[in-house]
PDB file of C-alpha atoms in Angstrom:
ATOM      1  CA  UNK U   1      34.459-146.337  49.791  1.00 40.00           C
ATOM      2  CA  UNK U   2      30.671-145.382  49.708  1.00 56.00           C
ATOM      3  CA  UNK U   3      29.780-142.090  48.641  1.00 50.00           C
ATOM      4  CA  UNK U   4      29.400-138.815  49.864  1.00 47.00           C
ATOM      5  CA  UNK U   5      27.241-135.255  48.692  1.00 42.00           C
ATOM      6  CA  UNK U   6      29.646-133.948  46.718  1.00 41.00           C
ATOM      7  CA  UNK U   7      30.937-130.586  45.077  1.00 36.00           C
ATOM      8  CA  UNK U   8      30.911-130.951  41.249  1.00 39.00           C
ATOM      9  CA  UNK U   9      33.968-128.904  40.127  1.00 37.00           C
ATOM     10  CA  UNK U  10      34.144-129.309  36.486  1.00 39.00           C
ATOM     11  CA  UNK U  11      31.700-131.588  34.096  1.00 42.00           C
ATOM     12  CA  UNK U  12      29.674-131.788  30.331  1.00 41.00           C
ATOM     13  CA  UNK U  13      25.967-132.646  30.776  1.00 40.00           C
ATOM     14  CA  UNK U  14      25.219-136.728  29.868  1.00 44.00           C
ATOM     15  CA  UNK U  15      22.862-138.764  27.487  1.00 44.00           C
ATOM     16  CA  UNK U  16      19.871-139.363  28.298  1.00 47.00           C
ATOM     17  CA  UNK U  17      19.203-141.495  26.183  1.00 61.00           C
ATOM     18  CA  UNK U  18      22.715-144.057  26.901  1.00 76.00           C
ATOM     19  CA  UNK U  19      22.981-146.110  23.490  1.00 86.00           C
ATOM     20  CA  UNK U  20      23.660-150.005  24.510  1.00 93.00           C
ATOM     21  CA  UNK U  21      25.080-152.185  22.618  1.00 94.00           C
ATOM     22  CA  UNK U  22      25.005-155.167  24.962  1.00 96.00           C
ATOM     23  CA  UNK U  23      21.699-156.583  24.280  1.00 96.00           C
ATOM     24  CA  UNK U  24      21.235-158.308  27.529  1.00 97.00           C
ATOM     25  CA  UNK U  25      22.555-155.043  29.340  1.00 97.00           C
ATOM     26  CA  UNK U  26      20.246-153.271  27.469  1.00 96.00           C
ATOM     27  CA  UNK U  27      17.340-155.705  28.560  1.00 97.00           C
ATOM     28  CA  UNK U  28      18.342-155.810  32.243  1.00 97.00           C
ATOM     29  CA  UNK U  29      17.787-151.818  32.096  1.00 97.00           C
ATOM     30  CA  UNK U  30      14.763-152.308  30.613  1.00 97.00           C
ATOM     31  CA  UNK U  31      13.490-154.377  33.184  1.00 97.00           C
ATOM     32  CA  UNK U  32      14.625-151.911  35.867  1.00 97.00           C
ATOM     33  CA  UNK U  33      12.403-149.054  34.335  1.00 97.00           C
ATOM     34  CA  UNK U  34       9.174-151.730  33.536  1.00 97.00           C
ATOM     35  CA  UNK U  35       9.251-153.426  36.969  1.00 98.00           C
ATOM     36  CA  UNK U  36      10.469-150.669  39.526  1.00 98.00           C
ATOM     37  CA  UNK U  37      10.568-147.205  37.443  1.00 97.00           C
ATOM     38  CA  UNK U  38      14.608-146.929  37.786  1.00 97.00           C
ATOM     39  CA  UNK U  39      15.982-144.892  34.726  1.00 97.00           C
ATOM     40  CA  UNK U  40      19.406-146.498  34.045  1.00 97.00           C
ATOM     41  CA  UNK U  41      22.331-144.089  32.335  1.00 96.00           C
ATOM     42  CA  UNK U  42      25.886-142.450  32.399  1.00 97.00           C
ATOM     43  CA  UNK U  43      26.774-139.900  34.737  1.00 95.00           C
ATOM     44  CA  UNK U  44      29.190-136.679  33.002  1.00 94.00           C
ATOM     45  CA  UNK U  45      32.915-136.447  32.538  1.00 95.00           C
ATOM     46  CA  UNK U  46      33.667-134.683  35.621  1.00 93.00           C
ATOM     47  CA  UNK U  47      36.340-133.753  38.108  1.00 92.00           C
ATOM     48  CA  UNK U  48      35.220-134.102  41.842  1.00 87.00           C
ATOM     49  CA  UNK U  49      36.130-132.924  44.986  1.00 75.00           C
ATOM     50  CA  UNK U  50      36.589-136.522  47.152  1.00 66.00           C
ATOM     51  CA  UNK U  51      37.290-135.219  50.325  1.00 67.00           C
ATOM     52  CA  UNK U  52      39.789-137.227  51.868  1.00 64.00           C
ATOM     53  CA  UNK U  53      40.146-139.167  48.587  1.00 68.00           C
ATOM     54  CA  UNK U  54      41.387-136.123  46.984  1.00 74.00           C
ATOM     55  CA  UNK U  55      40.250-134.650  43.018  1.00 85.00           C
ATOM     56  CA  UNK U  56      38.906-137.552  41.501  1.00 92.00           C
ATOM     57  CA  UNK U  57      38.273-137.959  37.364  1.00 96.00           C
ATOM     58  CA  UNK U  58      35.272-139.580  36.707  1.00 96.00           C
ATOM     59  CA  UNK U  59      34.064-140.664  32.759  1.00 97.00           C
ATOM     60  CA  UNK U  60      30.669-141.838  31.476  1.00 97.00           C
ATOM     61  CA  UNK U  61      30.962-145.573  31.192  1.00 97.00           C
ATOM     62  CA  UNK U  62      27.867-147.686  30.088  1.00 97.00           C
ATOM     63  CA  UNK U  63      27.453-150.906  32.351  1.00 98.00           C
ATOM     64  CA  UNK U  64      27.809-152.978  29.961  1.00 98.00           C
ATOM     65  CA  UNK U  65      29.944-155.786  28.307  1.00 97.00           C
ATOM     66  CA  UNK U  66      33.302-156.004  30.755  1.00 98.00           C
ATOM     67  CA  UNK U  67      31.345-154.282  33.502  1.00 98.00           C
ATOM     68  CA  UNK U  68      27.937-156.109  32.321  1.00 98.00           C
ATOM     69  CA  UNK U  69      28.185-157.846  36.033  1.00 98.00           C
ATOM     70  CA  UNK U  70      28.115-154.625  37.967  1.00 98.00           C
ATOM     71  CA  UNK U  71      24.207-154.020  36.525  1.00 98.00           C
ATOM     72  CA  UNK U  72      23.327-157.425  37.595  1.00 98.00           C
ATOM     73  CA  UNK U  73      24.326-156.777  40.585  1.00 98.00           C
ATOM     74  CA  UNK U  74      22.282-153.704  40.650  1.00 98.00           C
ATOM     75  CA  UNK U  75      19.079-155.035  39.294  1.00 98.00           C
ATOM     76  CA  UNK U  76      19.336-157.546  42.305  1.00 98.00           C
ATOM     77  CA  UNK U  77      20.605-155.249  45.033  1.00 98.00           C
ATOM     78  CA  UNK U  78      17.278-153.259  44.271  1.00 98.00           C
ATOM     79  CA  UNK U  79      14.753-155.727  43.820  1.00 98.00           C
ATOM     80  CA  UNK U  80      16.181-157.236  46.968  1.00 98.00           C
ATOM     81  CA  UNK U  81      15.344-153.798  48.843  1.00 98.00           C
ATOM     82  CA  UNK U  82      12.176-153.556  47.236  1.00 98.00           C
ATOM     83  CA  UNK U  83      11.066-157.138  48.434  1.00 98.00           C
ATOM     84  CA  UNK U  84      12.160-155.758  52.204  1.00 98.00           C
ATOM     85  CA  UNK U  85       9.983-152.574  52.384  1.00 97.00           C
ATOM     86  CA  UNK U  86       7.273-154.048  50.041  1.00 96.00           C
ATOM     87  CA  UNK U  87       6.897-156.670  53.264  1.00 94.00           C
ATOM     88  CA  UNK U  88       6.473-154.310  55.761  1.00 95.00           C
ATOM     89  CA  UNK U  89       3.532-154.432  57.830  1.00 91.00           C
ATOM     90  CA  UNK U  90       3.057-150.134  57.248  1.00 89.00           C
ATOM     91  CA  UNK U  91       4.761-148.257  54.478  1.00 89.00           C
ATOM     92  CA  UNK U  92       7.684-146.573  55.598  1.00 94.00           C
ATOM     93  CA  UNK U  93       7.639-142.913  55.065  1.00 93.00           C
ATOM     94  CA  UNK U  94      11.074-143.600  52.435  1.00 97.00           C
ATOM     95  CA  UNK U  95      11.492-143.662  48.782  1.00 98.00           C
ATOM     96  CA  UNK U  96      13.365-146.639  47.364  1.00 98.00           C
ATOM     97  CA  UNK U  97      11.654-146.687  43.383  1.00 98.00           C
ATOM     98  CA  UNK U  98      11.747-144.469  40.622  1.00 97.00           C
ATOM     99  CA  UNK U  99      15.514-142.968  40.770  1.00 97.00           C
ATOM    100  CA  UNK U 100      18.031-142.546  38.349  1.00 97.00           C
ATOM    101  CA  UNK U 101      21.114-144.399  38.178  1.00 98.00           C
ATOM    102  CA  UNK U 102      24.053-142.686  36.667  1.00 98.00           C
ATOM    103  CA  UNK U 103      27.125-145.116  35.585  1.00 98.00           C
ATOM    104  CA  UNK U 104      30.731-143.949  35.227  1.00 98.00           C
ATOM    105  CA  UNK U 105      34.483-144.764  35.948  1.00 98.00           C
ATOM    106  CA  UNK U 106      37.040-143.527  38.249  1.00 96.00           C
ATOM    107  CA  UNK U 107      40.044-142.822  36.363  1.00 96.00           C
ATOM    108  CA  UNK U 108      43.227-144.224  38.038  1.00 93.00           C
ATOM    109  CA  UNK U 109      41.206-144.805  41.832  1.00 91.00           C
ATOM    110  CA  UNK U 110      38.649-147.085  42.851  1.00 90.00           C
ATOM    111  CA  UNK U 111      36.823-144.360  44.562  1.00 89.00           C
ATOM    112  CA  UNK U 112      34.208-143.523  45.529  1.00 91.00           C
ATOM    113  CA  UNK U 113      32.190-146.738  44.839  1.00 94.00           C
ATOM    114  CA  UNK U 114      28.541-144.601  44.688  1.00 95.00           C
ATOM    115  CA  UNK U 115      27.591-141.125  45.786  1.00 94.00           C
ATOM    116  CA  UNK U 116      23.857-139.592  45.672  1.00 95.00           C
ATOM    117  CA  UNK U 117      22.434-136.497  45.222  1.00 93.00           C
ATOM    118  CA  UNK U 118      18.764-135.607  44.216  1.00 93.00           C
ATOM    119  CA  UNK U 119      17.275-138.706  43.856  1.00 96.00           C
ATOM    120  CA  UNK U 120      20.014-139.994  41.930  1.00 97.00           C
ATOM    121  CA  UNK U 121      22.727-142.754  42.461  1.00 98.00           C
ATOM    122  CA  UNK U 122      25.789-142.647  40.813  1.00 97.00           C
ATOM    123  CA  UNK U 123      27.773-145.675  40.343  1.00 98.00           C
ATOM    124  CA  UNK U 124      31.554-146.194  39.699  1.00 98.00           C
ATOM    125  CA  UNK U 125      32.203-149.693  37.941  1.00 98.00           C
ATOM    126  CA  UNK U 126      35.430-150.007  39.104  1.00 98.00           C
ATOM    127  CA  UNK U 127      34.514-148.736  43.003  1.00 95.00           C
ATOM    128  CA  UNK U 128      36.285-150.289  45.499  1.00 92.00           C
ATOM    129  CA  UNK U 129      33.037-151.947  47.338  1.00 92.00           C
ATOM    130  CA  UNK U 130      31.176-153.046  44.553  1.00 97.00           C
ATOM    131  CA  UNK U 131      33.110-156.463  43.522  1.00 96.00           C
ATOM    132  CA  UNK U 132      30.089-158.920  45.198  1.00 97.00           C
ATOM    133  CA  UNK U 133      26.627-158.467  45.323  1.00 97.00           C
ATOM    134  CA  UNK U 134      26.440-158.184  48.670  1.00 97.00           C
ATOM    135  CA  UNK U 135      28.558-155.031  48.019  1.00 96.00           C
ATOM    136  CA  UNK U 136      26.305-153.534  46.035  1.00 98.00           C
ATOM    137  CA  UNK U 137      23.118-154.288  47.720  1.00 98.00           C
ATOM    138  CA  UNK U 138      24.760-152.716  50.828  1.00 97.00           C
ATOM    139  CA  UNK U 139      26.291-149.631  49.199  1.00 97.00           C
ATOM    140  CA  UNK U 140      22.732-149.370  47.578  1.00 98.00           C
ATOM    141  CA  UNK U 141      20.765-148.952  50.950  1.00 98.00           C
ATOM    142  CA  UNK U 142      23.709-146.434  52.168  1.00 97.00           C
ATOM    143  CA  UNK U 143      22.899-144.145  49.322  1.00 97.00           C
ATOM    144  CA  UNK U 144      18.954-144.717  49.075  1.00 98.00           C
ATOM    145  CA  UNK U 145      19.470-143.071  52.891  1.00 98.00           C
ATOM    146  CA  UNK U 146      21.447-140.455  52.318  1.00 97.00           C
ATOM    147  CA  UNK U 147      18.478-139.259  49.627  1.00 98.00           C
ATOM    148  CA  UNK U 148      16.040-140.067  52.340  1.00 98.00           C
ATOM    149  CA  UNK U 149      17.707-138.435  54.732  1.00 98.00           C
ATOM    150  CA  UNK U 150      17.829-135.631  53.415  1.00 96.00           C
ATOM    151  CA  UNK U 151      14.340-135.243  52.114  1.00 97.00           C
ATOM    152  CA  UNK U 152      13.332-135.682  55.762  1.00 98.00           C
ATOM    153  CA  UNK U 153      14.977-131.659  56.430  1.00 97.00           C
ATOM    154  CA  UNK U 154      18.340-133.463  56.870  1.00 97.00           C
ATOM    155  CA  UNK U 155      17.037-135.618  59.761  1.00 98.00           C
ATOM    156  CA  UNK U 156      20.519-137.193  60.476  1.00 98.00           C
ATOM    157  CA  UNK U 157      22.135-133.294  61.490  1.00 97.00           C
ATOM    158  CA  UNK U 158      19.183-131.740  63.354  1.00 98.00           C
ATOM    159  CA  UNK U 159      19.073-135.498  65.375  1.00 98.00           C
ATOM    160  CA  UNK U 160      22.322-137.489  65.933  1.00 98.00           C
ATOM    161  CA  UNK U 161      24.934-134.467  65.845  1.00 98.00           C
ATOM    162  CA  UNK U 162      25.158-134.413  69.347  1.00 98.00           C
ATOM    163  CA  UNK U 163      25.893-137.865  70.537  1.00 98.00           C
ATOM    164  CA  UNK U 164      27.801-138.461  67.200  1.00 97.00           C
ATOM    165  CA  UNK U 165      30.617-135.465  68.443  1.00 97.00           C
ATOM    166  CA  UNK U 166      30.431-136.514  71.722  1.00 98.00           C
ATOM    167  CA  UNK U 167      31.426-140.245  70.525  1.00 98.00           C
ATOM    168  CA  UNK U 168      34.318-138.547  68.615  1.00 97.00           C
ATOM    169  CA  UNK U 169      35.528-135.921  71.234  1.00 97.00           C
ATOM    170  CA  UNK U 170      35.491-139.154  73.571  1.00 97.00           C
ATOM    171  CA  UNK U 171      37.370-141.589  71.310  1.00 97.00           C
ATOM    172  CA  UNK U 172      38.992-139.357  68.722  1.00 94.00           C
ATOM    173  CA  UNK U 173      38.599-140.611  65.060  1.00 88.00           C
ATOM    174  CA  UNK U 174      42.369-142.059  63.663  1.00 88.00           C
ATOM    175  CA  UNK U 175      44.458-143.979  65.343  1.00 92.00           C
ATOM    176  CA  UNK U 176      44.595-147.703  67.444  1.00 94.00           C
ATOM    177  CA  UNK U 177      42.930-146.283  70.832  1.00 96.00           C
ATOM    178  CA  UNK U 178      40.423-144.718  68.719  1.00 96.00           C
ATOM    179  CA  UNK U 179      39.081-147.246  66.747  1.00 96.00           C
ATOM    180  CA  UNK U 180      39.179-149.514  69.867  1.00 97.00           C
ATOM    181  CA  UNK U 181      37.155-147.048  71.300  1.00 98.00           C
ATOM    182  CA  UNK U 182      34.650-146.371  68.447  1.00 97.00           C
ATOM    183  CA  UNK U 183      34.718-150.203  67.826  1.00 97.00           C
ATOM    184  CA  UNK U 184      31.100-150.120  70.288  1.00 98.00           C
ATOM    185  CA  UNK U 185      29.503-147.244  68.448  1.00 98.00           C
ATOM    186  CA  UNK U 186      30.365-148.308  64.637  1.00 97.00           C
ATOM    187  CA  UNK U 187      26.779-149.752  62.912  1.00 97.00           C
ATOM    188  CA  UNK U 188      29.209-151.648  60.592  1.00 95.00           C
ATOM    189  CA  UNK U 189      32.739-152.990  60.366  1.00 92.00           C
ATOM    190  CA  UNK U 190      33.570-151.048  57.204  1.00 91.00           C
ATOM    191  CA  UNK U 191      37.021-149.065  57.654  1.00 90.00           C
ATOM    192  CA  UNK U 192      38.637-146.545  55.668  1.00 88.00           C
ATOM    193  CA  UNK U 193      41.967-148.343  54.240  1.00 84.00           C
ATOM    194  CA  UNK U 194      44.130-144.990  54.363  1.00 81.00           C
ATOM    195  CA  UNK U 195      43.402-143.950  57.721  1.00 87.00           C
ATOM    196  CA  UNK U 196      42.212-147.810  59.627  1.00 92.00           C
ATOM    197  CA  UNK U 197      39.199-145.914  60.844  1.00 92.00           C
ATOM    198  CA  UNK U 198      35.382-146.597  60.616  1.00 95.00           C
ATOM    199  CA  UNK U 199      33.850-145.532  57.531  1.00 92.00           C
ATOM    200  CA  UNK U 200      30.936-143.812  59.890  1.00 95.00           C
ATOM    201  CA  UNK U 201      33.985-141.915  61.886  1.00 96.00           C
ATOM    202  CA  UNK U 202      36.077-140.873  59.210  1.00 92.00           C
ATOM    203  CA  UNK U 203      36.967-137.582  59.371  1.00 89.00           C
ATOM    204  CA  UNK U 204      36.838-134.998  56.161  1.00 83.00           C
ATOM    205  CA  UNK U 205      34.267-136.696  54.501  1.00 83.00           C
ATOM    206  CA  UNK U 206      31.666-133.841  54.209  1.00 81.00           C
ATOM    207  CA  UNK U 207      29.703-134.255  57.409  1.00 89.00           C
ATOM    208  CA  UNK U 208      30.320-137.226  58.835  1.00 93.00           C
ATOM    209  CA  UNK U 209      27.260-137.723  60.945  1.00 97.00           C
ATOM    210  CA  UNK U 210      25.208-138.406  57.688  1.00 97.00           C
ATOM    211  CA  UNK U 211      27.744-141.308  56.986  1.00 96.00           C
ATOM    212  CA  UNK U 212      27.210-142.534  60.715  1.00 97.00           C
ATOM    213  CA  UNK U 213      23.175-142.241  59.818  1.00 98.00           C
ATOM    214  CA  UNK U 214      24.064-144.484  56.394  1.00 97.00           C
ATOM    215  CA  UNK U 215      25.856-146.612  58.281  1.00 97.00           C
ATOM    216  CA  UNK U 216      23.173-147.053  60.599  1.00 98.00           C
ATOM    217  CA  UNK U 217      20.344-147.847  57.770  1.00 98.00           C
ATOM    218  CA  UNK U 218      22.886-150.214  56.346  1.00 98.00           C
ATOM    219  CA  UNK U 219      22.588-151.980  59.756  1.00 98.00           C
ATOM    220  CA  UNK U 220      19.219-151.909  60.337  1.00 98.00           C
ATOM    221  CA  UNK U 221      18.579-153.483  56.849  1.00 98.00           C
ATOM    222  CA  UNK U 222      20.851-156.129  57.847  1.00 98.00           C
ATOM    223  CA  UNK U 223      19.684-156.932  61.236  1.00 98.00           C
ATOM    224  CA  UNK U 224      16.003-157.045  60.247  1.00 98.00           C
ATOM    225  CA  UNK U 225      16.679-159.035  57.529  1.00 98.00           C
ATOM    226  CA  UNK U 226      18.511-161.759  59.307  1.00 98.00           C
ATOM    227  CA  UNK U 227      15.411-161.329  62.037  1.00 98.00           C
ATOM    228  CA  UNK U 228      12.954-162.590  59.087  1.00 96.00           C
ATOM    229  CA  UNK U 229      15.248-164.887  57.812  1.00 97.00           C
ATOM    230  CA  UNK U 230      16.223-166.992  61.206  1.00 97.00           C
ATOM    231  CA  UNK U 231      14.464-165.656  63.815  1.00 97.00           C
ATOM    232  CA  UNK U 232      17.662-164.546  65.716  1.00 97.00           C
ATOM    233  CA  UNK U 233      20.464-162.549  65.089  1.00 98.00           C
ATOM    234  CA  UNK U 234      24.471-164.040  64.916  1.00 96.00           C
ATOM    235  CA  UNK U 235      25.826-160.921  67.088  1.00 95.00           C
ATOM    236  CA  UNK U 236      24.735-158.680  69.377  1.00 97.00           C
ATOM    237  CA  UNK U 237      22.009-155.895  68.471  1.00 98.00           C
ATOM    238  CA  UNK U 238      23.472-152.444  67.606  1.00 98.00           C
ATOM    239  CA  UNK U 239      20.743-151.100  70.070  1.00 98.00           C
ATOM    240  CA  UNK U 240      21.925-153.112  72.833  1.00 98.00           C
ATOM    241  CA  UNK U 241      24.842-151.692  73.085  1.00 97.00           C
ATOM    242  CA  UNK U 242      25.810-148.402  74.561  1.00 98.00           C
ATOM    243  CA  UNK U 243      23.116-145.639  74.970  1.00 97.00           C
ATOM    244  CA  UNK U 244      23.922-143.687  71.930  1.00 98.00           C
ATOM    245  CA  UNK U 245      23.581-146.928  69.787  1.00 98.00           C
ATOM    246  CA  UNK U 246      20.184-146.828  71.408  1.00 98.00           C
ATOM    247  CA  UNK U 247      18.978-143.344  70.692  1.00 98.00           C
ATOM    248  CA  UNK U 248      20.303-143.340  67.523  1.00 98.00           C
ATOM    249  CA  UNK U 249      18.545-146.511  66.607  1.00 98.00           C
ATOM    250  CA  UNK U 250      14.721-145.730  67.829  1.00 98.00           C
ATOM    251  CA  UNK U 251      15.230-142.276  66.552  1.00 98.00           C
ATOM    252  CA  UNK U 252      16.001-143.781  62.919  1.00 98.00           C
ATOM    253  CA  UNK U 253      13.465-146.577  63.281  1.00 98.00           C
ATOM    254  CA  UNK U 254      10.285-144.085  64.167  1.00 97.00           C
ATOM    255  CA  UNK U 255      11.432-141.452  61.497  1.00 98.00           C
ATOM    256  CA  UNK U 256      11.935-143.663  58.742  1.00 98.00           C
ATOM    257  CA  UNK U 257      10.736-146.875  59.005  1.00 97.00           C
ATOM    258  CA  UNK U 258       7.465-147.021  60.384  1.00 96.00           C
ATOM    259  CA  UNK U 259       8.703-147.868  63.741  1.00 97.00           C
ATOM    260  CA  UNK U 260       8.813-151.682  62.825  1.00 97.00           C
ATOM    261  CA  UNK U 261      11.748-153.631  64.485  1.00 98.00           C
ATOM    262  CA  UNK U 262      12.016-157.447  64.918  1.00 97.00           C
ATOM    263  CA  UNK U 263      14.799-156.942  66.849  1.00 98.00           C
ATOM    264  CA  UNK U 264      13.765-158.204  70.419  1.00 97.00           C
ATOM    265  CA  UNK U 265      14.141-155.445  72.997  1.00 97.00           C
ATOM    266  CA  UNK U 266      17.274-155.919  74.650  1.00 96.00           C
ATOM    267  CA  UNK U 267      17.397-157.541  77.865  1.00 87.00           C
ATOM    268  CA  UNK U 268      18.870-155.516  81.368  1.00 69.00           C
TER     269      UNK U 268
END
């Protein structure tokens, strides 16, 4: 699944200088740091604490040759995100240029697809969510928040904690009835294959309202770009539906992005 701010048990420091030796790897990288200022390299060899995913392995691994795609996938996903706030009618108070990129593998899981911390992505080839572009570019915007986030004085804690545990002491987290009942309040319909809940209400996976917040950013990327795209969306705003949706949504629009929203306001 998408990442979390993790505890790093056990790891040796990386290159910084990651030798290629796929040419056209090496160029796309290159391109990355000419065009947008992203620094492209390996993350350490180092054990960490996955929450609910348990102690995960991961190794430095270069995307390159075999997992050659998963870095054109990247140098898409961001130049996509930088063509979305790069047309905004104000600059959003967010940073989505000049970070570092850190590539490794899980050994034996899938997990956790990314994870950021410090201005810095970290990307597992082999993560669960990153086998499309689509994946990527999503799991991209979910981390570029969480960094955000939290250079806004951890915005998501001081401002959605309250309606986020109310939602949960209301519905519960695992289980049929609860999902049913979080069903309303989820941004997005990615679940947690272990448990069946949302990703945004799954439960030891740091704190969870900053995964809700992710969520959220994920959604509002996709909603406004399907606004400039069509016009219209293809299912209900997240805003129109219940009142916590609707808090949760002006409060992230106004903090973060400049209060622009061509979502139409929602009718009674």
């Amino acid at each position: 699944m998408r990442g979390v701010f993790v505890l790093l048990l056990m790891g040796s420091v990386a290159s910084a200088d990651p030798a290629f030796h796929d040419k056209k790897a090496k160029a796309i990288a290159e391109s990355l740091n000419a065009d947008l200022e992203h620094v492209v390299d390996v993350g350490p060899d180092e054990i960490m604490n996955g929450g609910y995913r348990g102690k995960i392995h991961l190794v430095p691994e270069l995307p390159e040759g075999k997992y050659r795609q998963q870095l054109v996938w990247v140098d898409k996903a961001l130049r996509s995100i930088d063509d979305f706030f790069t047309g905004f009618d104000k600059k959003p108070s967010y940073r989505w240029r000049t970070l570092h990129l850190n590539f490794v593998r899980s050994v034996g899981k899938r997990t956790p697809s990314a994870y950021a911390t410090g201005w810095t992505i970290t990307h597992n080839v082999v993560g669960s969510l990153l086998t499309s572009e689509r994946g990527v570019r999503e799991t991209y915007f979910h981390e570029l928040f969480h960094l955000n986030d939290f250079d806004h004085g951890d915005w998501s804690a001081k401002t959605l904690t309250n309606d986020y545990d109310a939602i949960v002491k209301k519905c519960g987290a695992v289980g049929a009835k609860a999902v049913k009942c979080l069903a309303p309040f989820a941004p997005n319909d990615t679940k947690v294959r272990a448990s069946g809940t949302y990703y945004a209400f799954q439960p030891n996976n740091g704190d969870a309202v900053h995964e809700y917040a992710a969520e959220l950013a994920v959604r509002y990327f996709k909603e406004q770009s399907e606004m400039a795209a069509s016009g219209k969306l293809a299912r209900s705003a997240f805003k129109c539906g219940p009142t916590e949706n609707a808090r949760a949504w002006k409060g992230l629009v106004d903090e973060f992005f400049g209060g622009q929203d061509l979502v139409p306001p929602c009718s009674d």
